[in-house]
Amino acid sequence: MALPKLIVVLGTTACGKSGLGVELAKRFGGEIVSADSRQVYRGLDLGTGKVTEEEMEGVPHHMLDVADPGEDYSVARYVQDATACVEDILARGKLPIVVGGTGLYIDNLVAGRTFAPFSGLWRQRLQDRARAEGIGALYAQLQAVDPERAARLH
C-alpha cells in the first residue's frame, strides 16, 4: 500500500536538498523525514553532511541518528521506521517531507513495500556455508533459484 500525500526532495550530494526541505516545511507546515543511508548513524555528522540544529531552523527532523555505526541497518528497517514517522506526522496534521539522496530508501518507502525479516542467524548460516563450501556453492544455489540475478553478478 502506497503512502498518502507527501513531498519528496531527492537529489545528489550537496545540491541543496536540506535547505529546500526546510523551506517547504516552514511554508506548508511540514516535518522532515531524512532518507539518507549514512545519516541514520549516530556520530557520523561531518562525513555525511548531516543537517545541523541551526540549519533545521526549528523544523522537526526524523530518521537522523537512529542506529549505531556497528549496527546492521537495512532498507527494510528504514521503511519500517520511516513509515512510522510519516504516519505520526500525518496523525498530527502535518505534512511529511522526505528529504535525501538514497533512492533505494525513498522508492521503497513511497511504494509502501514490506520485507520479510532477515535474521542475523540466516546471515551467519550463509557465511558459515561460504567458508565451508566456498562462495561458488552459494552462487550455484543462486543460479538455480534466480538465474537472471546470478547472471548480473560477477
Short mmCIF file of C-alpha atoms in Angstrom, two decimals, residues 2-150:
data_model
loop_
_atom_site.label_atom_id
_atom_site.label_comp_id
_atom_site.label_asym_id
_atom_site.label_seq_id
_atom_site.Cartn_x
_atom_site.Cartn_y
_atom_site.Cartn_z
CA ALA A 2 1.47 3.36 -1.01
CA LEU A 3 1.67 6.21 1.48
CA PRO A 4 -0.75 9.15 1.46
CA LYS A 5 0.31 12.51 0.07
CA LEU A 6 3.80 13.65 0.96
CA ILE A 7 6.56 15.67 -0.63
CA VAL A 8 9.85 14.09 -1.71
CA VAL A 9 13.04 16.08 -2.23
CA LEU A 10 15.58 13.77 -3.87
CA GLY A 11 18.91 14.70 -5.37
CA THR A 12 22.66 14.35 -5.42
CA THR A 13 25.05 15.21 -2.62
CA ALA A 14 25.32 18.92 -1.76
CA CYS A 15 22.64 20.10 -4.20
CA GLY A 16 20.58 21.93 -1.55
CA LYS A 17 18.03 19.28 -0.59
CA SER A 18 18.11 20.05 3.13
CA GLY A 19 17.61 23.78 2.67
CA LEU A 20 14.74 23.24 0.24
CA GLY A 21 13.16 20.73 2.61
CA VAL A 22 13.30 23.19 5.50
CA GLU A 23 11.79 25.97 3.36
CA LEU A 24 8.95 23.68 2.22
CA ALA A 25 8.32 22.54 5.80
CA LYS A 26 8.11 26.12 7.03
CA ARG A 27 5.82 27.16 4.16
CA PHE A 28 3.44 24.16 4.31
CA GLY A 29 3.55 23.11 7.98
CA GLY A 30 5.71 20.06 7.47
CA GLU A 31 8.32 17.95 9.15
CA ILE A 32 11.38 16.35 7.56
CA VAL A 33 11.90 12.60 7.26
CA SER A 34 15.53 12.03 6.29
CA ALA A 35 16.20 9.48 3.54
CA ASP A 36 19.96 9.20 3.78
CA SER A 37 21.59 5.82 4.29
CA ARG A 38 24.51 7.32 6.24
CA GLN A 39 22.75 9.95 8.33
CA VAL A 40 20.80 7.24 10.17
CA TYR A 41 24.05 6.55 12.06
CA ARG A 42 24.98 8.36 15.26
CA GLY A 43 28.30 10.17 15.30
CA LEU A 44 28.77 10.42 11.52
CA ASP A 45 27.84 14.09 11.32
CA LEU A 46 30.84 15.52 9.48
CA GLY A 47 31.36 12.80 6.92
CA THR A 48 27.70 12.75 5.90
CA GLY A 49 26.88 16.45 5.75
CA LYS A 50 24.17 15.89 8.37
CA VAL A 51 21.96 18.93 8.87
CA THR A 52 22.84 20.94 11.98
CA GLU A 53 20.39 22.27 14.58
CA GLU A 54 20.92 25.76 13.15
CA GLU A 55 20.20 24.57 9.59
CA MET A 56 16.99 22.86 10.79
CA GLU A 57 15.59 26.31 11.66
CA GLY A 58 13.26 24.76 14.23
CA VAL A 59 11.74 22.27 11.79
CA PRO A 60 11.49 18.77 13.32
CA HIS A 61 13.70 16.19 11.58
CA HIS A 62 13.21 12.44 11.84
CA MET A 63 15.37 9.41 10.94
CA LEU A 64 18.66 11.01 11.97
CA ASP A 65 20.93 9.23 14.47
CA VAL A 66 18.71 6.16 14.84
CA ALA A 67 21.43 3.48 14.70
CA ASP A 68 24.96 2.91 15.93
CA PRO A 69 27.68 2.66 13.25
CA GLY A 70 28.37 -1.01 14.03
CA GLU A 71 24.70 -1.93 13.76
CA ASP A 72 23.15 -3.59 10.71
CA TYR A 73 20.75 -1.13 9.13
CA SER A 74 18.78 -2.14 6.05
CA VAL A 75 16.24 -0.71 3.66
CA ALA A 76 13.68 -2.97 5.37
CA ARG A 77 14.34 -1.35 8.72
CA TYR A 78 14.36 2.11 7.17
CA VAL A 79 10.95 1.59 5.56
CA GLN A 80 9.50 0.29 8.82
CA ASP A 81 10.91 3.17 10.89
CA ALA A 82 10.25 5.93 8.35
CA THR A 83 6.68 4.74 7.74
CA ALA A 84 6.03 5.09 11.47
CA CYS A 85 7.41 8.65 11.32
CA VAL A 86 5.26 9.54 8.30
CA GLU A 87 2.13 8.12 9.96
CA ASP A 88 2.86 10.07 13.16
CA ILE A 89 3.41 13.32 11.24
CA LEU A 90 0.15 12.83 9.34
CA ALA A 91 -1.74 11.98 12.54
CA ARG A 92 -0.67 15.34 13.95
CA GLY A 93 -1.98 17.14 10.86
CA LYS A 94 1.44 17.97 9.46
CA LEU A 95 2.92 17.34 6.02
CA PRO A 96 5.71 14.75 5.78
CA ILE A 97 8.61 15.88 3.60
CA VAL A 98 11.04 13.11 2.72
CA VAL A 99 14.49 14.58 2.03
CA GLY A 100 17.58 12.69 0.95
CA GLY A 101 19.67 11.09 -1.70
CA THR A 102 19.19 7.39 -1.06
CA GLY A 103 16.84 6.45 -3.87
CA LEU A 104 16.52 2.86 -2.64
CA TYR A 105 15.11 4.11 0.66
CA ILE A 106 12.76 6.61 -0.98
CA ASP A 107 11.47 4.24 -3.65
CA ASN A 108 10.61 1.55 -1.14
CA LEU A 109 9.10 3.99 1.36
CA VAL A 110 6.87 5.70 -1.20
CA ALA A 111 5.79 2.38 -2.71
CA GLY A 112 4.91 1.07 0.76
CA ARG A 113 6.91 -2.11 0.30
CA THR A 114 7.35 -4.52 3.17
CA PHE A 115 10.14 -7.03 3.60
CA ALA A 116 10.47 -10.47 5.08
CA PRO A 117 12.59 -10.42 8.21
CA PHE A 118 16.25 -11.28 7.67
CA SER A 119 17.77 -12.57 10.85
CA GLY A 120 21.38 -12.48 11.91
CA LEU A 121 21.12 -16.26 12.22
CA TRP A 122 20.37 -16.62 8.49
CA ARG A 123 23.28 -14.33 7.63
CA GLN A 124 25.57 -16.39 9.88
CA ARG A 125 24.46 -19.64 8.20
CA LEU A 126 25.27 -18.20 4.77
CA GLN A 127 28.69 -17.02 5.96
CA ASP A 128 29.43 -20.39 7.54
CA ARG A 129 28.41 -22.21 4.36
CA ALA A 130 30.57 -19.91 2.22
CA ARG A 131 33.57 -20.61 4.48
CA ALA A 132 32.94 -24.37 4.46
CA GLU A 133 31.98 -24.91 0.81
CA GLY A 134 33.25 -21.77 -0.89
CA ILE A 135 31.33 -18.89 -2.37
CA GLY A 136 30.81 -20.96 -5.53
CA ALA A 137 28.29 -23.15 -3.70
CA LEU A 138 26.19 -20.11 -2.81
CA TYR A 139 26.48 -18.80 -6.36
CA ALA A 140 25.33 -22.17 -7.75
CA GLN A 141 22.31 -22.05 -5.46
CA LEU A 142 21.51 -18.53 -6.67
CA GLN A 143 21.81 -19.70 -10.28
CA ALA A 144 19.28 -22.44 -9.55
CA VAL A 145 16.68 -20.15 -7.96
CA ASP A 146 17.29 -16.85 -9.81
CA PRO A 147 19.40 -17.27 -12.95
CA GLU A 148 18.76 -13.70 -14.15
CA ARG A 149 20.14 -12.16 -10.98
CA ALA A 150 23.05 -14.62 -10.94
#
